[in-house]
């Protein structure tokens, strides 16, 4: 990528932050996606101003051949289309060629969802490993996993919280989601117990000079990296003998169990921080018994 491209990319980043008000996570993803395109153009000796639809399609086909999931491809197309619209308006391109780039339909399947018993087994194992309190990291992992399941928040939202965002008395957690939108999410007694143990006994042991207000800390005293939690969850799932899953799997499990327990879609939408109810409705197909019971009770010809 040329120096000129780097300057364009920096200006695009400022646009996403100041004009679009996107989250840091989304901005980072979009910049990575556009960088992929600009790198290919640079290797092909094509200037940004000369970009056309055929070159965009060639870039997209290259992404597909690398085995990327359709959901990732859809996000990359969205990022490039946003970039092309901005670049055309800013005078870096002659026209908005990205407007005609079609996005592949994203996969609609859900990740692995744990049953209620398997989720309980996983979290009980985390609690047992933290029980003696000798290892602050084990207590941290227990508290973090309990909160992920109890609240359904994204792993990035959880590690982005500060101590002041957690209210043990009210058992609520304030998180900042996509678009820097804040929401309050409740959590139950088990998560409250784990979080209290972390804050009162274990977090102080990981504090180092310069440690900030982050709720969850790494072993060096900085804010916990989400990749660390992913590794913890993979190891615990294997040890507990349940389906392997990532932190997002706990989010999906929480949503599924809320719906199966009788929660309405609007409430689950608020808990998860979905902008659209249609996104939340993805979970309804995994609880057919509840839907069938509601139909039997309500439909006059059931």
Tab-separated table of C-alpha atoms in Angstrom:
chain	number	residue	atom	x	y	z
A	1	UNK	CA	0.000	0.000	0.000
A	2	UNK	CA	1.360	3.410	-1.006
A	3	UNK	CA	1.808	6.444	1.230
A	4	UNK	CA	-1.121	8.120	-0.519
A	5	UNK	CA	-3.311	5.116	0.231
A	6	UNK	CA	-2.285	5.246	3.884
A	7	UNK	CA	-3.336	8.891	4.064
A	8	UNK	CA	-6.665	8.057	2.449
A	9	UNK	CA	-7.139	5.220	4.930
A	10	UNK	CA	-6.411	7.555	7.864
A	11	UNK	CA	-8.986	10.042	6.570
A	12	UNK	CA	-11.516	7.222	6.155
A	13	UNK	CA	-10.904	6.141	9.758
A	14	UNK	CA	-11.649	9.664	10.983
A	15	UNK	CA	-14.837	9.666	8.917
A	16	UNK	CA	-15.986	6.390	10.485
A	17	UNK	CA	-15.270	7.659	13.971
A	18	UNK	CA	-16.484	11.256	13.755
A	19	UNK	CA	-19.231	11.114	11.130
A	20	UNK	CA	-20.530	7.544	11.313
A	21	UNK	CA	-19.953	7.159	15.061
A	22	UNK	CA	-19.005	3.502	14.655
A	23	UNK	CA	-17.529	1.471	17.484
A	24	UNK	CA	-13.779	0.945	17.764
A	25	UNK	CA	-14.255	-2.739	16.941
A	26	UNK	CA	-16.208	-1.994	13.747
A	27	UNK	CA	-13.735	0.670	12.652
A	28	UNK	CA	-10.837	-1.727	13.131
A	29	UNK	CA	-12.657	-4.403	11.102
A	30	UNK	CA	-13.561	-1.992	8.296
A	31	UNK	CA	-10.011	-0.678	8.050
A	32	UNK	CA	-8.681	-4.212	7.808
A	33	UNK	CA	-11.155	-5.008	5.044
A	34	UNK	CA	-10.302	-1.899	3.011
A	35	UNK	CA	-6.590	-2.471	3.560
A	36	UNK	CA	-7.000	-5.889	1.935
A	37	UNK	CA	-8.456	-4.229	-1.145
A	38	UNK	CA	-5.842	-1.462	-1.309
A	39	UNK	CA	-3.017	-3.979	-0.961
A	40	UNK	CA	-4.347	-5.933	-3.934
A	41	UNK	CA	-4.657	-2.767	-6.009
A	42	UNK	CA	-1.099	-1.792	-5.113
A	43	UNK	CA	0.226	-5.227	-6.127
A	44	UNK	CA	-1.646	-4.959	-9.436
A	45	UNK	CA	-0.343	-1.445	-10.072
A	46	UNK	CA	-3.863	0.025	-10.086
A	47	UNK	CA	-4.431	3.479	-8.611
A	48	UNK	CA	-7.429	4.003	-6.362
A	49	UNK	CA	-8.885	6.530	-8.810
A	50	UNK	CA	-8.877	3.847	-11.518
A	51	UNK	CA	-10.706	1.235	-9.444
A	52	UNK	CA	-13.623	-0.331	-11.335
A	53	UNK	CA	-16.313	-2.922	-10.630
A	54	UNK	CA	-14.416	-5.780	-12.288
A	55	UNK	CA	-11.450	-5.236	-9.989
A	56	UNK	CA	-13.769	-5.191	-6.982
A	57	UNK	CA	-15.289	-8.472	-8.085
A	58	UNK	CA	-11.844	-9.986	-8.614
A	59	UNK	CA	-10.900	-8.978	-5.080
A	60	UNK	CA	-14.103	-10.519	-3.691
A	61	UNK	CA	-13.575	-13.790	-5.583
A	62	UNK	CA	-10.079	-13.963	-4.107
A	63	UNK	CA	-11.559	-13.662	-0.621
A	64	UNK	CA	-14.036	-16.452	-1.379
A	65	UNK	CA	-11.289	-18.765	-2.623
A	66	UNK	CA	-9.483	-18.367	0.677
A	67	UNK	CA	-12.413	-20.057	2.358
A	68	UNK	CA	-13.851	-17.067	4.195
A	69	UNK	CA	-17.292	-17.486	5.727
A	70	UNK	CA	-20.136	-15.776	3.924
A	71	UNK	CA	-20.786	-13.608	6.984
A	72	UNK	CA	-17.187	-12.324	6.810
A	73	UNK	CA	-17.483	-11.739	3.081
A	74	UNK	CA	-20.719	-9.816	3.613
A	75	UNK	CA	-19.005	-7.565	6.145
A	76	UNK	CA	-16.065	-6.994	3.800
A	77	UNK	CA	-18.415	-5.970	1.014
A	78	UNK	CA	-20.219	-3.606	3.391
A	79	UNK	CA	-16.896	-2.061	4.415
A	80	UNK	CA	-15.730	-1.581	0.825
A	81	UNK	CA	-19.065	-0.146	-0.287
A	82	UNK	CA	-18.943	2.328	2.596
A	83	UNK	CA	-15.370	3.209	1.650
A	84	UNK	CA	-16.179	3.718	-2.040
A	85	UNK	CA	-19.120	5.993	-1.252
A	86	UNK	CA	-16.960	8.097	1.051
A	87	UNK	CA	-13.964	8.118	-1.356
A	88	UNK	CA	-16.133	9.275	-4.283
A	89	UNK	CA	-17.608	12.109	-2.240
A	90	UNK	CA	-14.158	13.087	-0.956
A	91	UNK	CA	-12.736	13.229	-4.489
A	92	UNK	CA	-10.422	10.225	-4.181
A	93	UNK	CA	-12.410	8.310	-6.814
A	94	UNK	CA	-14.239	9.451	-9.918
A	95	UNK	CA	-17.433	7.564	-9.098
A	96	UNK	CA	-18.929	5.268	-6.482
A	97	UNK	CA	-18.093	1.950	-8.144
A	98	UNK	CA	-18.789	-0.007	-4.960
A	99	UNK	CA	-22.512	0.746	-5.110
A	100	UNK	CA	-22.957	-2.058	-7.650
A	101	UNK	CA	-20.957	-4.664	-5.728
A	102	UNK	CA	-23.389	-7.326	-4.568
A	103	UNK	CA	-22.991	-8.814	-1.115
A	104	UNK	CA	-23.214	-12.593	-0.617
A	105	UNK	CA	-26.087	-13.577	1.615
A	106	UNK	CA	-24.645	-14.251	5.071
A	107	UNK	CA	-25.020	-17.629	6.731
A	108	UNK	CA	-28.139	-17.782	8.874
A	109	UNK	CA	-27.155	-20.749	11.004
A	110	UNK	CA	-26.412	-20.210	14.671
A	111	UNK	CA	-23.203	-21.269	16.411
A	112	UNK	CA	-23.235	-24.135	18.872
A	113	UNK	CA	-25.763	-23.570	21.643
A	114	UNK	CA	-25.272	-25.398	24.931
A	115	UNK	CA	-28.161	-27.062	26.685
A	116	UNK	CA	-29.022	-25.737	30.121
A	117	UNK	CA	-27.368	-28.701	31.849
A	118	UNK	CA	-24.180	-28.395	29.785
A	119	UNK	CA	-23.960	-24.672	30.504
A	120	UNK	CA	-24.335	-25.425	34.202
A	121	UNK	CA	-21.614	-28.073	34.031
A	122	UNK	CA	-19.237	-25.707	32.277
A	123	UNK	CA	-19.741	-22.918	34.809
A	124	UNK	CA	-19.581	-25.321	37.753
A	125	UNK	CA	-16.184	-26.498	36.539
A	126	UNK	CA	-15.008	-22.867	36.348
A	127	UNK	CA	-16.281	-22.322	39.907
A	128	UNK	CA	-14.527	-25.447	41.211
A	129	UNK	CA	-11.218	-24.387	39.703
A	130	UNK	CA	-11.556	-20.997	41.398
A	131	UNK	CA	-12.867	-22.350	44.704
A	132	UNK	CA	-9.694	-22.148	46.786
A	133	UNK	CA	-9.031	-18.573	45.688
A	134	UNK	CA	-5.277	-19.152	45.449
A	135	UNK	CA	-5.100	-18.270	41.759
A	136	UNK	CA	-6.647	-14.881	40.904
A	137	UNK	CA	-6.703	-15.805	37.215
A	138	UNK	CA	-9.007	-18.764	37.913
A	139	UNK	CA	-11.373	-16.507	39.852
A	140	UNK	CA	-11.283	-13.962	37.023
A	141	UNK	CA	-12.129	-16.636	34.460
A	142	UNK	CA	-15.019	-17.898	36.568
A	143	UNK	CA	-16.458	-14.403	36.984
A	144	UNK	CA	-16.009	-13.517	33.302
A	145	UNK	CA	-17.691	-16.695	32.031
A	146	UNK	CA	-20.554	-16.360	34.507
A	147	UNK	CA	-21.160	-12.822	33.275
A	148	UNK	CA	-20.944	-13.784	29.610
A	149	UNK	CA	-23.649	-16.391	30.111
A	150	UNK	CA	-25.748	-14.387	32.573
A	151	UNK	CA	-25.879	-11.219	30.483
A	152	UNK	CA	-25.442	-12.426	26.892
A	153	UNK	CA	-23.021	-9.567	26.218
A	154	UNK	CA	-20.382	-9.810	23.526
A	155	UNK	CA	-16.876	-10.674	24.703
A	156	UNK	CA	-15.604	-7.313	23.416
A	157	UNK	CA	-18.281	-5.532	25.421
A	158	UNK	CA	-17.342	-7.426	28.576
A	159	UNK	CA	-13.605	-6.774	28.417
A	160	UNK	CA	-14.352	-3.115	27.618
A	161	UNK	CA	-16.173	-2.546	30.907
A	162	UNK	CA	-14.675	-0.724	33.897
A	163	UNK	CA	-15.122	-1.403	37.592
A	164	UNK	CA	-17.618	1.440	37.847
A	165	UNK	CA	-19.830	-0.226	35.234
A	166	UNK	CA	-20.702	-3.101	37.578
A	167	UNK	CA	-23.321	-2.601	40.307
A	168	UNK	CA	-23.263	-5.575	42.673
A	169	UNK	CA	-26.180	-4.209	44.711
A	170	UNK	CA	-28.506	-3.907	41.730
A	171	UNK	CA	-26.791	-6.761	39.897
A	172	UNK	CA	-26.485	-4.820	36.655
A	173	UNK	CA	-23.655	-4.287	34.197
A	174	UNK	CA	-23.352	-1.237	31.934
A	175	UNK	CA	-21.823	-2.108	28.579
A	176	UNK	CA	-21.034	-0.131	25.443
A	177	UNK	CA	-22.157	-1.910	22.307
A	178	UNK	CA	-22.109	-1.233	18.594
A	179	UNK	CA	-22.305	2.419	17.642
A	180	UNK	CA	-21.089	3.313	21.156
A	181	UNK	CA	-24.608	2.707	22.473
A	182	UNK	CA	-24.752	1.960	26.168
A	183	UNK	CA	-27.203	-0.408	27.820
A	184	UNK	CA	-27.773	-1.834	31.284
A	185	UNK	CA	-27.924	-5.614	31.492
A	186	UNK	CA	-29.058	-7.537	34.596
A	187	UNK	CA	-27.295	-10.608	35.947
A	188	UNK	CA	-28.274	-13.207	38.502
A	189	UNK	CA	-27.030	-14.371	41.884
A	190	UNK	CA	-24.364	-16.865	40.639
A	191	UNK	CA	-22.724	-14.242	38.443
A	192	UNK	CA	-22.973	-11.698	41.264
A	193	UNK	CA	-21.250	-14.107	43.632
A	194	UNK	CA	-18.431	-14.765	41.170
A	195	UNK	CA	-17.982	-11.070	40.387
A	196	UNK	CA	-17.842	-10.171	44.080
A	197	UNK	CA	-15.116	-12.769	44.652
A	198	UNK	CA	-13.135	-11.340	41.746
A	199	UNK	CA	-13.471	-7.695	42.791
A	200	UNK	CA	-12.947	-8.181	46.518
A	201	UNK	CA	-10.310	-10.889	46.642
A	202	UNK	CA	-8.588	-11.468	43.328
A	203	UNK	CA	-8.547	-8.343	41.180
A	204	UNK	CA	-6.402	-6.419	43.717
A	205	UNK	CA	-3.737	-9.112	43.350
A	206	UNK	CA	-3.358	-8.403	39.623
A	207	UNK	CA	-3.237	-4.615	39.935
A	208	UNK	CA	0.083	-3.140	38.831
A	209	UNK	CA	1.427	0.417	38.626
A	210	UNK	CA	-0.479	2.041	35.804
A	211	UNK	CA	-3.433	-0.347	35.965
A	212	UNK	CA	-6.546	1.541	34.991
A	213	UNK	CA	-10.181	1.025	35.816
A	214	UNK	CA	-10.732	-2.081	33.660
A	215	UNK	CA	-13.113	-4.535	35.284
A	216	UNK	CA	-11.150	-7.577	34.121
A	217	UNK	CA	-7.358	-7.637	34.104
A	218	UNK	CA	-4.712	-9.725	32.423
A	219	UNK	CA	-1.789	-11.219	34.327
A	220	UNK	CA	0.298	-8.091	33.683
A	221	UNK	CA	-2.304	-5.749	35.072
A	222	UNK	CA	-3.663	-4.421	31.782
A	223	UNK	CA	-7.147	-4.784	30.360
A	224	UNK	CA	-7.990	-8.403	29.608
A	225	UNK	CA	-7.587	-9.441	25.962
A	226	UNK	CA	-10.700	-11.145	24.517
A	227	UNK	CA	-8.463	-13.778	22.940
A	228	UNK	CA	-7.489	-14.904	26.424
A	229	UNK	CA	-11.117	-15.579	27.300
A	230	UNK	CA	-11.614	-17.487	24.062
A	231	UNK	CA	-8.747	-19.779	24.972
A	232	UNK	CA	-10.081	-20.270	28.495
A	233	UNK	CA	-13.510	-21.232	27.187
A	234	UNK	CA	-12.132	-23.717	24.657
A	235	UNK	CA	-10.079	-25.445	27.380
A	236	UNK	CA	-12.927	-25.547	29.890
A	237	UNK	CA	-15.396	-26.884	27.331
A	238	UNK	CA	-13.017	-29.746	26.519
A	239	UNK	CA	-12.458	-30.510	30.198
A	240	UNK	CA	-16.177	-30.359	30.994
A	241	UNK	CA	-16.996	-32.662	28.081
A	242	UNK	CA	-19.415	-30.236	26.402
A	243	UNK	CA	-19.528	-28.919	22.833
A	244	UNK	CA	-16.568	-26.713	21.974
A	245	UNK	CA	-17.666	-23.114	21.643
A	246	UNK	CA	-16.396	-19.544	21.580
A	247	UNK	CA	-17.633	-16.724	23.866
A	248	UNK	CA	-20.243	-15.842	21.251
A	249	UNK	CA	-21.636	-19.332	21.823
A	250	UNK	CA	-22.386	-18.395	25.430
A	251	UNK	CA	-24.198	-15.306	24.128
A	252	UNK	CA	-26.311	-17.459	21.828
A	253	UNK	CA	-26.928	-19.943	24.641
A	254	UNK	CA	-28.112	-17.151	26.933
A	255	UNK	CA	-30.532	-15.843	24.293
A	256	UNK	CA	-31.873	-19.308	23.552
A	257	UNK	CA	-32.402	-20.119	27.220
A	258	UNK	CA	-34.128	-16.790	27.857
A	259	UNK	CA	-36.612	-17.490	25.071
A	260	UNK	CA	-37.113	-21.085	26.139
A	261	UNK	CA	-37.813	-19.839	29.670
A	262	UNK	CA	-40.620	-17.591	28.473
A	263	UNK	CA	-38.924	-14.245	27.881
A	264	UNK	CA	-40.392	-12.155	25.069
A	265	UNK	CA	-38.426	-11.152	21.995
A	266	UNK	CA	-38.358	-7.458	22.847
A	267	UNK	CA	-36.739	-8.148	26.210
A	268	UNK	CA	-34.126	-10.422	24.658
A	269	UNK	CA	-33.481	-7.794	21.982
A	270	UNK	CA	-32.783	-5.216	24.700
A	271	UNK	CA	-30.527	-7.573	26.634
A	272	UNK	CA	-28.477	-8.480	23.573
A	273	UNK	CA	-28.334	-4.936	22.222
A	274	UNK	CA	-29.696	-5.832	18.784
A	275	UNK	CA	-30.678	-2.855	16.676
A	276	UNK	CA	-33.268	-4.918	14.803
A	277	UNK	CA	-35.808	-7.354	16.182
A	278	UNK	CA	-35.234	-9.454	13.054
A	279	UNK	CA	-31.765	-10.313	14.361
A	280	UNK	CA	-33.203	-11.524	17.653
A	281	UNK	CA	-35.812	-13.606	15.830
A	282	UNK	CA	-33.040	-15.887	14.620
A	283	UNK	CA	-33.226	-17.580	17.998
A	284	UNK	CA	-36.867	-18.537	17.826
A	285	UNK	CA	-36.292	-21.563	15.628
A	286	UNK	CA	-34.263	-23.298	18.316
A	287	UNK	CA	-37.241	-23.356	20.708
A	288	UNK	CA	-39.982	-24.996	18.617
A	289	UNK	CA	-41.655	-26.510	21.667
A	290	UNK	CA	-42.370	-23.070	23.061
A	291	UNK	CA	-43.745	-21.847	19.744
A	292	UNK	CA	-45.912	-24.934	19.369
A	293	UNK	CA	-47.297	-24.505	22.880
A	294	UNK	CA	-48.118	-20.854	22.210
A	295	UNK	CA	-49.871	-21.798	18.964
A	296	UNK	CA	-51.882	-24.534	20.657
A	297	UNK	CA	-52.959	-22.145	23.395
A	298	UNK	CA	-53.823	-19.167	21.168
A	299	UNK	CA	-55.028	-20.347	17.769
A	300	UNK	CA	-58.788	-20.940	17.533
A	301	UNK	CA	-58.326	-23.950	15.254
A	302	UNK	CA	-55.335	-25.462	16.986
